Amino acid sequence: MNEIGLIGLAVMGQNLALNIARKGYSVSVFNRTSEKTKEFLEERVKNEKIEGYHDIKSFVESLKKPRKIILMVKAGKPVDDVIQELLPYLEKGDLIIDGGNSYFKDTSRRIKELKEKGILYLGMGVSGGEAGALHGPSLMPGGSIEAYEMVKDVLLKIAAQTESGPCCTYVGNDSAGHFVKMVHNGIEYAIMQAISEVYDIMRKILKFSPEEIGDVFERWNNGELNSFLMEISFKIMRYKDEETGKHLVDLILDEAEQKGTGKWTSQTALDLGIPTPSLSLAVEARSLSFFKEDRVKLSGKVKKTYPDVKLDKEKVIKDLENALLFSVFTSFSQGLWLIHEASKTFEYNIDLPEVLRIWKGGCIIRAKILDFLREILNENKENVNLLDSDKSISFLMDKLDSIRYVTNLAKEFYIPTLVLSSSLDYFLSMVEGNLPANLIQAQRDFFGAHTYRRIDKEGIFHTEWEPID
Ligand SMILES: NC(=O)c1ccc[n+]([C@@H]2O[C@H](COP(=O)([O-])OP(=O)(O)OC[C@H]3O[C@@H](n4cnc5c(N)ncnc54)[C@H](OP(=O)(O)O)[C@@H]3O)[C@@H](O)[C@H]2O)c1
């Protein structure tokens, strides 16, 4: 009898199964396409105690009771399909853990449906890609605490380990785990886009080669910007295509794909009324990138006259570093605010500093700055978007001139900076006591009698702005 079952032997499932087995647990695995199970056992399993099954019944029967089954299958309908296949063989008290990038509302529904059948369910965000899954991912499990307790020991062991502890915690009730993973991905989209915008400026304005940009990125990675995304970016810059000998990044088509988590983050933020402009514009940037043909066609129709300026390259590089730090900070600020609001609305009971702690290792957005963000949040847990602190204001104000300069410079050279600019605008909006929303209210009242409130007296007002007949 094996201790853990795992279904879905694609990239993530294979590596997670090996990780679990290497921590001393016996694992049963199953994959819809049997061939993959065979290949996995033959090619990757060495001394690990992993057994493959080719039908779901014998897979379930191979597990110790109460059974603990991790799903690493494609998000969406496949998760429901697998649950339906499992159900006839499961018993009350068994536990299913969905480790995929499931939509949090699907997870809430599944938790409810399975609870009625006496089956426990955890929705667990897993971040770190294939290397993370193998060597230690960041795990974000949510659901009932009873379900978490059943697998806590395994999860804590297989998670990435940092000086602040294992990158796994009980995130909260219901779909809290998948919600936090979704926002993690939203922040990931924003940081990836911000890095790409900075790269674009170095490439097109400073005329740097990928090699030179790699050197700058590596330098930044040794400082405050130290992070997984910075690290892979400098490695990408230096990577040469075997076939052509050219830098591979220059040969990659500029159409960014997406699987949905970034879009869900923005949609949810809009639903909950929390401003996440940088996260949303990162999704928009990917959508814009997809219109390659139109972009190429239109670029030929626009005459671009570039300013004749002599730039101090070292200064621009310092400004770019500051601008990126500004954008990374404000992207986390927006994401954490959204998680906090969701925690209240859906009664998840999420501990935000704990979320930052489990993002410190294993995951794609792991970064040195997380310690600083935790420090700010730990000083005042009500400071949910991190902005209400002298430390954050001074951090951002130190970089304000840089991000202003960088975004203006980019515009002079016709370079779009959706995330960098929106990070700046988010901050400027949040520190502005008077926004022009008064005019919007007046317009709404003018054409739709939507009413408005005044700053000089209490009440709800409507004005006949002009006679309608
Ligand atoms: N890749 C990453 O870096 C990453 C990182 C974090 C989280 N995730 C999430 O982790 C999950 C697994 O990701 P992945 O990249 O390893 O694989 P994937 O490409 O998302 O999914 C492939 C797996 O799903 C199975 N599957 C698809 N439809 C099925 C169905 N109707 N019934 C049963 N099984 C079905 C496939 O089985 P067959 O072999 O039979 O087709 C295969 O095992 C996904 O939710 C993904 O979003 C991925």
PDB file of N, CA, C and O and ligand atoms in Angstrom, residues 7-15 30-34 36-37 71-82 85 98-102 124-131 133 178 181 184-185 188 259 261 364, ligand 1:
ATOM      1  N   ILE A   7      -2.125  11.814  -9.826  1.00  0.00           N
ATOM      2  CA  ILE A   7      -2.699  11.639 -11.162  1.00  0.00           C
ATOM      3  C   ILE A   7      -2.257  12.797 -12.051  1.00  0.00           C
ATOM      4  O   ILE A   7      -2.373  13.961 -11.655  1.00  0.00           O
ATOM      5  N   GLY A   8      -1.762  12.470 -13.231  1.00  0.00           N
ATOM      6  CA  GLY A   8      -1.355  13.502 -14.190  1.00  0.00           C
ATOM      7  C   GLY A   8       0.153  13.551 -14.302  1.00  0.00           C
ATOM      8  O   GLY A   8       0.822  14.199 -13.488  1.00  0.00           O
ATOM      9  N   LEU A   9       0.679  12.841 -15.310  1.00  0.00           N
ATOM     10  CA  LEU A   9       2.139  12.754 -15.417  1.00  0.00           C
ATOM     11  C   LEU A   9       2.710  13.613 -16.545  1.00  0.00           C
ATOM     12  O   LEU A   9       3.509  13.159 -17.349  1.00  0.00           O
ATOM     13  N   ALA A  10       2.274  14.888 -16.581  1.00  0.00           N
ATOM     14  CA  ALA A  10       2.937  15.833 -17.495  1.00  0.00           C
ATOM     15  C   ALA A  10       4.123  16.421 -16.725  1.00  0.00           C
ATOM     16  O   ALA A  10       4.594  15.833 -15.755  1.00  0.00           O
ATOM     17  N   VAL A  11       4.596  17.566 -17.155  1.00  0.00           N
ATOM     18  CA  VAL A  11       5.793  18.169 -16.545  1.00  0.00           C
ATOM     19  C   VAL A  11       5.705  18.237 -15.013  1.00  0.00           C
ATOM     20  O   VAL A  11       6.604  17.796 -14.294  1.00  0.00           O
ATOM     21  N   MET A  12       4.626  18.829 -14.521  1.00  0.00           N
ATOM     22  CA  MET A  12       4.527  19.081 -13.086  1.00  0.00           C
ATOM     23  C   MET A  12       4.343  17.787 -12.290  1.00  0.00           C
ATOM     24  O   MET A  12       4.985  17.579 -11.267  1.00  0.00           O
ATOM     25  N   GLY A  13       3.462  16.945 -12.775  1.00  0.00           N
ATOM     26  CA  GLY A  13       3.150  15.709 -12.050  1.00  0.00           C
ATOM     27  C   GLY A  13       4.360  14.802 -11.900  1.00  0.00           C
ATOM     28  O   GLY A  13       4.618  14.258 -10.810  1.00  0.00           O
ATOM     29  N   GLN A  14       5.100  14.619 -12.979  1.00  0.00           N
ATOM     30  CA  GLN A  14       6.277  13.734 -12.932  1.00  0.00           C
ATOM     31  C   GLN A  14       7.259  14.219 -11.873  1.00  0.00           C
ATOM     32  O   GLN A  14       7.752  13.453 -11.043  1.00  0.00           O
ATOM     33  N   ASN A  15       7.539  15.524 -11.918  1.00  0.00           N
ATOM     34  CA  ASN A  15       8.544  16.073 -11.001  1.00  0.00           C
ATOM     35  C   ASN A  15       8.072  16.076  -9.552  1.00  0.00           C
ATOM     36  O   ASN A  15       8.851  15.816  -8.638  1.00  0.00           O
ATOM     37  N   PHE A  30      -0.792   7.598 -11.787  1.00  0.00           N
ATOM     38  CA  PHE A  30      -1.717   7.227 -12.859  1.00  0.00           C
ATOM     39  C   PHE A  30      -1.789   8.375 -13.854  1.00  0.00           C
ATOM     40  O   PHE A  30      -1.755   9.541 -13.464  1.00  0.00           O
ATOM     41  N   ASN A  31      -1.868   8.047 -15.127  1.00  0.00           N
ATOM     42  CA  ASN A  31      -2.055   9.071 -16.156  1.00  0.00           C
ATOM     43  C   ASN A  31      -3.067   8.562 -17.173  1.00  0.00           C
ATOM     44  O   ASN A  31      -3.085   7.366 -17.487  1.00  0.00           O
ATOM     45  N   ARG A  32      -3.917   9.487 -17.659  1.00  0.00           N
ATOM     46  CA  ARG A  32      -4.961   9.070 -18.610  1.00  0.00           C
ATOM     47  C   ARG A  32      -4.354   8.279 -19.770  1.00  0.00           C
ATOM     48  O   ARG A  32      -4.825   7.187 -20.110  1.00  0.00           O
ATOM     49  N   THR A  33      -3.288   8.797 -20.343  1.00  0.00           N
ATOM     50  CA  THR A  33      -2.616   8.085 -21.425  1.00  0.00           C
ATOM     51  C   THR A  33      -1.550   7.176 -20.803  1.00  0.00           C
ATOM     52  O   THR A  33      -0.539   7.654 -20.291  1.00  0.00           O
ATOM     53  N   SER A  34      -1.833   5.885 -20.841  1.00  0.00           N
ATOM     54  CA  SER A  34      -0.976   4.892 -20.153  1.00  0.00           C
ATOM     55  C   SER A  34       0.477   4.931 -20.587  1.00  0.00           C
ATOM     56  O   SER A  34       1.385   4.705 -19.788  1.00  0.00           O
ATOM     57  N   LYS A  36       2.379   7.277 -21.184  1.00  0.00           N
ATOM     58  CA  LYS A  36       3.188   8.254 -20.427  1.00  0.00           C
ATOM     59  C   LYS A  36       3.619   7.690 -19.081  1.00  0.00           C
ATOM     60  O   LYS A  36       4.710   7.979 -18.599  1.00  0.00           O
ATOM     61  N   THR A  37       2.751   6.883 -18.486  1.00  0.00           N
ATOM     62  CA  THR A  37       3.093   6.268 -17.192  1.00  0.00           C
ATOM     63  C   THR A  37       4.276   5.324 -17.403  1.00  0.00           C
ATOM     64  O   THR A  37       5.245   5.340 -16.644  1.00  0.00           O
ATOM     65  N   LEU A  71      -3.937  15.732  -7.699  1.00  0.00           N
ATOM     66  CA  LEU A  71      -4.213  15.849  -9.138  1.00  0.00           C
ATOM     67  C   LEU A  71      -3.282  16.902  -9.731  1.00  0.00           C
ATOM     68  O   LEU A  71      -3.205  18.019  -9.227  1.00  0.00           O
ATOM     69  N   MET A  72      -2.565  16.521 -10.775  1.00  0.00           N
ATOM     70  CA  MET A  72      -1.732  17.501 -11.495  1.00  0.00           C
ATOM     71  C   MET A  72      -2.139  17.454 -12.968  1.00  0.00           C
ATOM     72  O   MET A  72      -1.324  17.193 -13.848  1.00  0.00           O
ATOM     73  N   VAL A  73      -3.434  17.679 -13.208  1.00  0.00           N
ATOM     74  CA  VAL A  73      -3.932  17.632 -14.591  1.00  0.00           C
ATOM     75  C   VAL A  73      -4.304  19.031 -15.047  1.00  0.00           C
ATOM     76  O   VAL A  73      -4.375  19.968 -14.249  1.00  0.00           O
ATOM     77  N   LYS A  74      -4.548  19.150 -16.316  1.00  0.00           N
ATOM     78  CA  LYS A  74      -4.934  20.433 -16.926  1.00  0.00           C
ATOM     79  C   LYS A  74      -6.117  21.025 -16.159  1.00  0.00           C
ATOM     80  O   LYS A  74      -7.067  20.306 -15.838  1.00  0.00           O
ATOM     81  N   ALA A  75      -6.058  22.324 -15.911  1.00  0.00           N
ATOM     82  CA  ALA A  75      -7.149  22.974 -15.173  1.00  0.00           C
ATOM     83  C   ALA A  75      -8.426  22.993 -16.013  1.00  0.00           C
ATOM     84  O   ALA A  75      -8.374  22.928 -17.238  1.00  0.00           O
ATOM     85  N   GLY A  76      -9.570  23.068 -15.331  1.00  0.00           N
ATOM     86  CA  GLY A  76     -10.854  23.142 -16.022  1.00  0.00           C
ATOM     87  C   GLY A  76     -11.557  21.802 -15.992  1.00  0.00           C
ATOM     88  O   GLY A  76     -11.498  21.071 -14.995  1.00  0.00           O
ATOM     89  N   LYS A  77     -12.175  21.450 -17.126  1.00  0.00           N
ATOM     90  CA  LYS A  77     -12.983  20.227 -17.191  1.00  0.00           C
ATOM     91  C   LYS A  77     -12.200  18.956 -16.832  1.00  0.00           C
ATOM     92  O   LYS A  77     -12.756  18.057 -16.171  1.00  0.00           O
ATOM     93  N   PRO A  78     -10.908  18.849 -17.242  1.00  0.00           N
ATOM     94  CA  PRO A  78     -10.171  17.635 -16.877  1.00  0.00           C
ATOM     95  C   PRO A  78     -10.202  17.331 -15.376  1.00  0.00           C
ATOM     96  O   PRO A  78     -10.287  16.165 -14.972  1.00  0.00           O
ATOM     97  N   VAL A  79     -10.187  18.362 -14.541  1.00  0.00           N
ATOM     98  CA  VAL A  79     -10.215  18.125 -13.088  1.00  0.00           C
ATOM     99  C   VAL A  79     -11.555  17.490 -12.707  1.00  0.00           C
ATOM    100  O   VAL A  79     -11.605  16.496 -11.952  1.00  0.00           O
ATOM    101  N   ASP A  80     -12.653  18.021 -13.261  1.00  0.00           N
ATOM    102  CA  ASP A  80     -13.972  17.434 -12.970  1.00  0.00           C
ATOM    103  C   ASP A  80     -14.053  16.012 -13.503  1.00  0.00           C
ATOM    104  O   ASP A  80     -14.596  15.124 -12.843  1.00  0.00           O
ATOM    105  N   ASP A  81     -13.484  15.786 -14.697  1.00  0.00           N
ATOM    106  CA  ASP A  81     -13.515  14.427 -15.287  1.00  0.00           C
ATOM    107  C   ASP A  81     -12.801  13.438 -14.376  1.00  0.00           C
ATOM    108  O   ASP A  81     -13.315  12.346 -14.105  1.00  0.00           O
ATOM    109  N   VAL A  82     -11.632  13.826 -13.900  1.00  0.00           N
ATOM    110  CA  VAL A  82     -10.848  12.910 -13.068  1.00  0.00           C
ATOM    111  C   VAL A  82     -11.583  12.647 -11.743  1.00  0.00           C
ATOM    112  O   VAL A  82     -11.641  11.502 -11.272  1.00  0.00           O
ATOM    113  N   GLU A  85     -14.195  10.146 -12.299  1.00  0.00           N
ATOM    114  CA  GLU A  85     -13.651   8.791 -12.456  1.00  0.00           C
ATOM    115  C   GLU A  85     -13.243   8.195 -11.119  1.00  0.00           C
ATOM    116  O   GLU A  85     -13.351   6.990 -10.901  1.00  0.00           O
ATOM    117  N   ASP A  98      -6.068  19.216  -5.383  1.00  0.00           N
ATOM    118  CA  ASP A  98      -5.883  19.684  -6.762  1.00  0.00           C
ATOM    119  C   ASP A  98      -4.698  20.649  -6.796  1.00  0.00           C
ATOM    120  O   ASP A  98      -4.789  21.775  -6.304  1.00  0.00           O
ATOM    121  N   GLY A  99      -3.601  20.198  -7.385  1.00  0.00           N
ATOM    122  CA  GLY A  99      -2.376  21.009  -7.430  1.00  0.00           C
ATOM    123  C   GLY A  99      -2.249  21.839  -8.696  1.00  0.00           C
ATOM    124  O   GLY A  99      -1.228  22.491  -8.907  1.00  0.00           O
ATOM    125  N   GLY A 100      -3.281  21.813  -9.543  1.00  0.00           N
ATOM    126  CA  GLY A 100      -3.219  22.566 -10.802  1.00  0.00           C
ATOM    127  C   GLY A 100      -3.622  24.019 -10.603  1.00  0.00           C
ATOM    128  O   GLY A 100      -3.951  24.447  -9.496  1.00  0.00           O
ATOM    129  N   ASN A 101      -3.616  24.757 -11.699  1.00  0.00           N
ATOM    130  CA  ASN A 101      -3.989  26.173 -11.637  1.00  0.00           C
ATOM    131  C   ASN A 101      -5.488  26.328 -11.844  1.00  0.00           C
ATOM    132  O   ASN A 101      -5.941  26.971 -12.783  1.00  0.00           O
ATOM    133  N   SER A 102      -6.263  25.731 -10.970  1.00  0.00           N
ATOM    134  CA  SER A 102      -7.718  25.782 -11.141  1.00  0.00           C
ATOM    135  C   SER A 102      -8.265  27.150 -10.783  1.00  0.00           C
ATOM    136  O   SER A 102      -7.730  27.839  -9.911  1.00  0.00           O
ATOM    137  N   MET A 124      -4.769  23.499  -4.084  1.00  0.00           N
ATOM    138  CA  MET A 124      -3.397  23.883  -3.717  1.00  0.00           C
ATOM    139  C   MET A 124      -2.648  24.527  -4.888  1.00  0.00           C
ATOM    140  O   MET A 124      -2.395  23.866  -5.905  1.00  0.00           O
ATOM    141  N   GLY A 125      -2.301  25.784  -4.731  1.00  0.00           N
ATOM    142  CA  GLY A 125      -1.457  26.424  -5.733  1.00  0.00           C
ATOM    143  C   GLY A 125      -0.054  25.838  -5.634  1.00  0.00           C
ATOM    144  O   GLY A 125       0.457  25.631  -4.536  1.00  0.00           O
ATOM    145  N   VAL A 126       0.534  25.542  -6.784  1.00  0.00           N
ATOM    146  CA  VAL A 126       1.919  25.043  -6.817  1.00  0.00           C
ATOM    147  C   VAL A 126       2.691  25.960  -7.745  1.00  0.00           C
ATOM    148  O   VAL A 126       2.305  26.136  -8.896  1.00  0.00           O
ATOM    149  N   SER A 127       3.740  26.574  -7.244  1.00  0.00           N
ATOM    150  CA  SER A 127       4.533  27.433  -8.130  1.00  0.00           C
ATOM    151  C   SER A 127       5.989  27.008  -8.131  1.00  0.00           C
ATOM    152  O   SER A 127       6.516  26.550  -7.125  1.00  0.00           O
ATOM    153  N   GLY A 128       6.618  27.199  -9.278  1.00  0.00           N
ATOM    154  CA  GLY A 128       8.046  26.906  -9.377  1.00  0.00           C
ATOM    155  C   GLY A 128       8.404  26.192 -10.661  1.00  0.00           C
ATOM    156  O   GLY A 128       9.571  25.874 -10.878  1.00  0.00           O
ATOM    157  N   GLY A 129       7.405  25.929 -11.489  1.00  0.00           N
ATOM    158  CA  GLY A 129       7.681  25.229 -12.741  1.00  0.00           C
ATOM    159  C   GLY A 129       8.223  23.839 -12.478  1.00  0.00           C
ATOM    160  O   GLY A 129       8.116  23.322 -11.360  1.00  0.00           O
ATOM    161  N   GLU A 130       8.844  23.238 -13.509  1.00  0.00           N
ATOM    162  CA  GLU A 130       9.259  21.842 -13.351  1.00  0.00           C
ATOM    163  C   GLU A 130      10.403  21.689 -12.351  1.00  0.00           C
ATOM    164  O   GLU A 130      10.418  20.757 -11.553  1.00  0.00           O
ATOM    165  N   ALA A 131      11.352  22.636 -12.358  1.00  0.00           N
ATOM    166  CA  ALA A 131      12.470  22.535 -11.408  1.00  0.00           C
ATOM    167  C   ALA A 131      11.960  22.676  -9.983  1.00  0.00           C
ATOM    168  O   ALA A 131      12.391  21.953  -9.074  1.00  0.00           O
ATOM    169  N   ALA A 133       8.941  21.950  -8.892  1.00  0.00           N
ATOM    170  CA  ALA A 133       8.189  20.740  -8.530  1.00  0.00           C
ATOM    171  C   ALA A 133       9.144  19.640  -8.076  1.00  0.00           C
ATOM    172  O   ALA A 133       8.866  18.900  -7.127  1.00  0.00           O
ATOM    173  N   HIS A 178      -6.076  28.464  -4.097  1.00  0.00           N
ATOM    174  CA  HIS A 178      -6.078  28.755  -5.532  1.00  0.00           C
ATOM    175  C   HIS A 178      -6.232  30.248  -5.801  1.00  0.00           C
ATOM    176  O   HIS A 178      -5.739  30.763  -6.813  1.00  0.00           O
ATOM    177  N   LYS A 181      -2.754  31.645  -5.406  1.00  0.00           N
ATOM    178  CA  LYS A 181      -1.934  31.244  -6.553  1.00  0.00           C
ATOM    179  C   LYS A 181      -2.298  32.076  -7.793  1.00  0.00           C
ATOM    180  O   LYS A 181      -1.437  32.490  -8.563  1.00  0.00           O
ATOM    181  N   HIS A 184      -0.750  35.404  -7.313  1.00  0.00           N
ATOM    182  CA  HIS A 184       0.695  35.186  -7.512  1.00  0.00           C
ATOM    183  C   HIS A 184       1.000  35.278  -9.006  1.00  0.00           C
ATOM    184  O   HIS A 184       1.935  35.969  -9.432  1.00  0.00           O
ATOM    185  N   ASN A 185       0.203  34.617  -9.814  1.00  0.00           N
ATOM    186  CA  ASN A 185       0.434  34.645 -11.259  1.00  0.00           C
ATOM    187  C   ASN A 185       0.172  36.031 -11.852  1.00  0.00           C
ATOM    188  O   ASN A 185       0.869  36.456 -12.768  1.00  0.00           O
ATOM    189  N   GLU A 188       3.151  37.909 -11.148  1.00  0.00           N
ATOM    190  CA  GLU A 188       4.190  37.346 -12.034  1.00  0.00           C
ATOM    191  C   GLU A 188       4.085  37.975 -13.442  1.00  0.00           C
ATOM    192  O   GLU A 188       5.092  38.389 -14.019  1.00  0.00           O
ATOM    193  N   LYS A 259      -2.364  31.564 -20.224  1.00  0.00           N
ATOM    194  CA  LYS A 259      -3.259  30.439 -19.962  1.00  0.00           C
ATOM    195  C   LYS A 259      -4.489  30.817 -19.140  1.00  0.00           C
ATOM    196  O   LYS A 259      -5.355  29.989 -18.921  1.00  0.00           O
ATOM    197  N   THR A 261      -4.617  32.656 -15.834  1.00  0.00           N
ATOM    198  CA  THR A 261      -4.579  33.115 -14.440  1.00  0.00           C
ATOM    199  C   THR A 261      -4.424  34.637 -14.322  1.00  0.00           C
ATOM    200  O   THR A 261      -4.992  35.244 -13.413  1.00  0.00           O
ATOM    201  N   ILE A 364       7.980  31.334  -8.713  1.00  0.00           N
ATOM    202  CA  ILE A 364       8.460  32.176  -9.814  1.00  0.00           C
ATOM    203  C   ILE A 364       8.659  33.625  -9.366  1.00  0.00           C
ATOM    204  O   ILE A 364       9.513  34.332  -9.904  1.00  0.00           O
TER     205      ILE A 364
HETATM  206  N1  LIG B   1       3.816  23.874 -16.244  1.00  0.00           N
HETATM  207  C1  LIG B   1       4.038  24.683 -15.234  1.00  0.00           C
HETATM  208  O1  LIG B   1       5.091  25.329 -15.119  1.00  0.00           O
HETATM  209  C2  LIG B   1       3.012  24.807 -14.142  1.00  0.00           C
HETATM  210  C3  LIG B   1       3.341  25.514 -12.971  1.00  0.00           C
HETATM  211  C4  LIG B   1       2.421  25.583 -11.942  1.00  0.00           C
HETATM  212  C5  LIG B   1       1.184  24.986 -12.083  1.00  0.00           C
HETATM  213  N2  LIG B   1       0.872  24.323 -13.233  1.00  0.00           N
HETATM  214  C6  LIG B   1      -0.456  23.687 -13.308  1.00  0.00           C
HETATM  215  O2  LIG B   1      -0.289  22.313 -12.952  1.00  0.00           O
HETATM  216  C7  LIG B   1      -1.199  21.503 -13.733  1.00  0.00           C
HETATM  217  C8  LIG B   1      -0.393  20.499 -14.543  1.00  0.00           C
HETATM  218  O3  LIG B   1       0.448  21.239 -15.403  1.00  0.00           O
HETATM  219  P1  LIG B   1       1.400  20.557 -16.505  1.00  0.00           P
HETATM  220  O4  LIG B   1       2.051  21.688 -17.223  1.00  0.00           O
HETATM  221  O5  LIG B   1       2.208  19.539 -15.853  1.00  0.00           O
HETATM  222  O6  LIG B   1       0.387  19.786 -17.435  1.00  0.00           O
HETATM  223  P2  LIG B   1      -0.816  20.262 -18.419  1.00  0.00           P
HETATM  224  O7  LIG B   1      -0.283  20.358 -19.774  1.00  0.00           O
HETATM  225  O8  LIG B   1      -1.530  21.430 -17.843  1.00  0.00           O
HETATM  226  O9  LIG B   1      -1.802  18.992 -18.298  1.00  0.00           O
HETATM  227  C9  LIG B   1      -1.456  17.757 -18.849  1.00  0.00           C
HETATM  228  C10 LIG B   1      -1.934  16.632 -17.957  1.00  0.00           C
HETATM  229  O10 LIG B   1      -3.357  16.671 -17.808  1.00  0.00           O
HETATM  230  C11 LIG B   1      -3.884  15.410 -18.203  1.00  0.00           C
HETATM  231  N3  LIG B   1      -5.237  15.568 -18.738  1.00  0.00           N
HETATM  232  C12 LIG B   1      -5.663  16.489 -19.629  1.00  0.00           C
HETATM  233  N4  LIG B   1      -6.976  16.315 -19.851  1.00  0.00           N
HETATM  234  C13 LIG B   1      -7.394  15.270 -19.107  1.00  0.00           C
HETATM  235  C14 LIG B   1      -8.626  14.630 -18.893  1.00  0.00           C
HETATM  236  N5  LIG B   1      -9.749  15.070 -19.488  1.00  0.00           N
HETATM  237  N6  LIG B   1      -8.671  13.582 -18.050  1.00  0.00           N
HETATM  238  C15 LIG B   1      -7.552  13.157 -17.424  1.00  0.00           C
HETATM  239  N7  LIG B   1      -6.354  13.728 -17.552  1.00  0.00           N
HETATM  240  C16 LIG B   1      -6.272  14.786 -18.385  1.00  0.00           C
HETATM  241  C17 LIG B   1      -2.912  14.931 -19.254  1.00  0.00           C
HETATM  242  O11 LIG B   1      -3.083  13.562 -19.478  1.00  0.00           O
HETATM  243  P3  LIG B   1      -2.667  12.922 -20.914  1.00  0.00           P
HETATM  244  O12 LIG B   1      -1.204  12.640 -20.814  1.00  0.00           O
HETATM  245  O13 LIG B   1      -3.496  11.723 -21.002  1.00  0.00           O
HETATM  246  O14 LIG B   1      -2.987  13.944 -21.966  1.00  0.00           O
HETATM  247  C18 LIG B   1      -1.597  15.285 -18.589  1.00  0.00           C
HETATM  248  O15 LIG B   1      -1.264  14.388 -17.567  1.00  0.00           O
HETATM  249  C19 LIG B   1      -2.002  22.490 -14.586  1.00  0.00           C
HETATM  250  O16 LIG B   1      -3.174  22.862 -13.922  1.00  0.00           O
HETATM  251  C20 LIG B   1      -1.091  23.678 -14.682  1.00  0.00           C
HETATM  252  O17 LIG B   1      -1.790  24.881 -14.941  1.00  0.00           O
HETATM  253  C21 LIG B   1       1.775  24.213 -14.250  1.00  0.00           C
END
